[in-house]
């Protein structure tokens, strides 16, 4: 039996295998409401056999969008549009997750395929928010959040969790990575606050942990709560793997079930040693030292590589992003490659390799 295709039970939810579709922004909706594209894109990956399909970063508020085209979860209408997509994916055996996010100081930009630049006022820019008025690279400086703003952000995350539940998602992932709002509280490079939310590691972790606890109050104990972190900023004086281990321990105590260990995104000039499985070693360290299940992500493309990552105890799950765009049926092909007999959708049964 391959480890990749061994089912995994987390809380009350059983995954048919250890393969996740990593959250990927589609920048394909003008109003944050999922549409045909999402049904086809996400649905294909459920049909393709993934254990978990994680819906892209979904903004908890309009100002928390990366771009005007982001998916949102700040209104009931947005949750209602996701519900039939979740239902379709479940029919094909996938467990559905959604990543809830606030882009912070990296908000108000154009979609990558529309240039990716910070929006001008004529393009409909909005005021971005951050722990401090420290800009991301050449982006406009964010407004530093005041105490009342922090309460609003917490409430937005809580309401997003409630809506995700109403759409029948079974996994909720909070986005603490890639330089977005919650990560920017963690990193000393973006958080220069002098109140109890800045300075020491303890203080910098305070707000993200408050958000996680607020969400955990709403998200049922029986369902898995995941957190995606950037395990390092890859930058001098920034967030690092030691801090990630400590944060992961705190997240575990706050009721988080799985750490999804990504990296980077906090500063545009980070030097990242990108290569096959380049983030896996830190995931393995978090798994070992914080004693919590982890997802390894980052240039995992080959079934044998994925199997090796799990067999060697480096991770509990693997998450694939770009490879899943190249091939939505990657899990079905991987099963064949690893000699596993998995069910194909009845409609495609005649194409199954024998
Ligand atoms: C088109 C695209 C959109 C992405 N959007 C998100 C996102 O919404 N949330 C997130 O945490 N990561 C996002 N990522 C990062 C991926 O989830 C993943 O961590 C990264 O691409 C590394 O995995 P890979 O080498 O398998 O592509 C995105 C990546 C791509 C290529």
mmCIF file of C-alpha atoms and ligand atoms in Angstrom, residues 21-27 55-58 66 99 101 112 173 175 177-178 180 228 260 262-263 274 278-279 297-301 319-326, ligand 1:
data_model
loop_
_atom_site.group_PDB
_atom_site.id
_atom_site.type_symbol
_atom_site.label_atom_id
_atom_site.label_comp_id
_atom_site.label_asym_id
_atom_site.label_seq_id
_atom_site.Cartn_x
_atom_site.Cartn_y
_atom_site.Cartn_z
ATOM 1 C CA UNK A 21 -4.936 20.698 -4.315
ATOM 2 C CA UNK A 22 -3.137 23.737 -2.956
ATOM 3 C CA UNK A 23 -5.192 26.928 -2.753
ATOM 4 C CA UNK A 24 -4.788 28.921 -5.948
ATOM 5 C CA UNK A 25 -6.270 32.345 -6.606
ATOM 6 C CA UNK A 26 -8.130 32.362 -9.896
ATOM 7 C CA UNK A 27 -8.821 36.104 -10.065
ATOM 8 C CA UNK A 55 -10.484 26.638 -2.470
ATOM 9 C CA UNK A 56 -8.338 29.687 -3.169
ATOM 10 C CA UNK A 57 -7.660 32.542 -0.739
ATOM 11 C CA UNK A 58 -11.120 33.968 -0.135
ATOM 12 C CA UNK A 66 -5.496 40.981 -3.208
ATOM 13 C CA UNK A 99 -8.685 29.260 2.724
ATOM 14 C CA UNK A 101 -7.623 35.438 3.986
ATOM 15 C CA UNK A 112 -1.023 38.831 -12.149
ATOM 16 C CA UNK A 173 -7.657 27.020 6.446
ATOM 17 C CA UNK A 175 -4.039 32.183 5.732
ATOM 18 C CA UNK A 177 1.403 33.089 5.043
ATOM 19 C CA UNK A 178 2.835 34.874 2.007
ATOM 20 C CA UNK A 180 -0.581 38.922 3.862
ATOM 21 C CA UNK A 228 -0.992 27.954 6.289
ATOM 22 C CA UNK A 260 0.378 23.792 5.966
ATOM 23 C CA UNK A 262 4.697 27.208 2.854
ATOM 24 C CA UNK A 263 7.255 30.043 2.881
ATOM 25 C CA UNK A 274 13.501 27.196 -5.192
ATOM 26 C CA UNK A 278 12.377 23.137 -1.245
ATOM 27 C CA UNK A 279 10.037 23.794 1.696
ATOM 28 C CA UNK A 297 4.054 22.041 -0.390
ATOM 29 C CA UNK A 298 6.343 23.524 -2.999
ATOM 30 C CA UNK A 299 7.534 21.938 -6.234
ATOM 31 C CA UNK A 300 6.166 18.520 -5.452
ATOM 32 C CA UNK A 301 5.423 17.222 -8.909
ATOM 33 C CA UNK A 319 -0.134 19.756 -1.528
ATOM 34 C CA UNK A 320 0.374 20.481 -5.206
ATOM 35 C CA UNK A 321 -0.378 23.744 -6.950
ATOM 36 C CA UNK A 322 1.060 24.298 -10.416
ATOM 37 C CA UNK A 323 1.302 20.595 -11.210
ATOM 38 C CA UNK A 324 -2.448 20.360 -10.560
ATOM 39 C CA UNK A 325 -3.004 23.134 -13.104
ATOM 40 C CA UNK A 326 -0.989 21.150 -15.636
HETATM 41 C C1 LIG B 1 -1.969 30.531 -9.741
HETATM 42 C C2 LIG B 1 -1.547 30.427 -8.307
HETATM 43 C C3 LIG B 1 -2.353 30.970 -7.323
HETATM 44 C C4 LIG B 1 -2.007 30.836 -5.970
HETATM 45 N N1 LIG B 1 -2.857 31.281 -4.999
HETATM 46 C C5 LIG B 1 -2.630 30.962 -3.711
HETATM 47 C C6 LIG B 1 -3.617 31.175 -2.717
HETATM 48 O O1 LIG B 1 -4.746 31.581 -2.996
HETATM 49 N N2 LIG B 1 -3.287 30.882 -1.425
HETATM 50 C C7 LIG B 1 -2.073 30.349 -1.089
HETATM 51 O O2 LIG B 1 -1.823 30.112 0.095
HETATM 52 N N3 LIG B 1 -1.151 30.086 -2.028
HETATM 53 C C8 LIG B 1 -1.406 30.354 -3.307
HETATM 54 N N4 LIG B 1 -0.495 30.000 -4.268
HETATM 55 C C9 LIG B 1 0.701 29.246 -3.863
HETATM 56 C C10 LIG B 1 0.436 27.757 -4.044
HETATM 57 O O3 LIG B 1 -0.654 27.321 -3.249
HETATM 58 C C11 LIG B 1 1.690 26.938 -3.668
HETATM 59 O O4 LIG B 1 1.974 27.102 -2.307
HETATM 60 C C12 LIG B 1 2.897 27.332 -4.507
HETATM 61 O O5 LIG B 1 2.546 27.527 -5.868
HETATM 62 C C13 LIG B 1 3.995 26.270 -4.435
HETATM 63 O O6 LIG B 1 3.497 25.018 -4.863
HETATM 64 P P1 LIG B 1 3.804 24.416 -6.343
HETATM 65 O O7 LIG B 1 5.296 24.395 -6.513
HETATM 66 O O8 LIG B 1 3.190 23.038 -6.308
HETATM 67 O O9 LIG B 1 3.166 25.307 -7.359
HETATM 68 C C14 LIG B 1 -0.803 30.171 -5.620
HETATM 69 C C15 LIG B 1 0.012 29.664 -6.627
HETATM 70 C C16 LIG B 1 -0.353 29.762 -7.956
HETATM 71 C C17 LIG B 1 0.533 29.137 -9.009
#
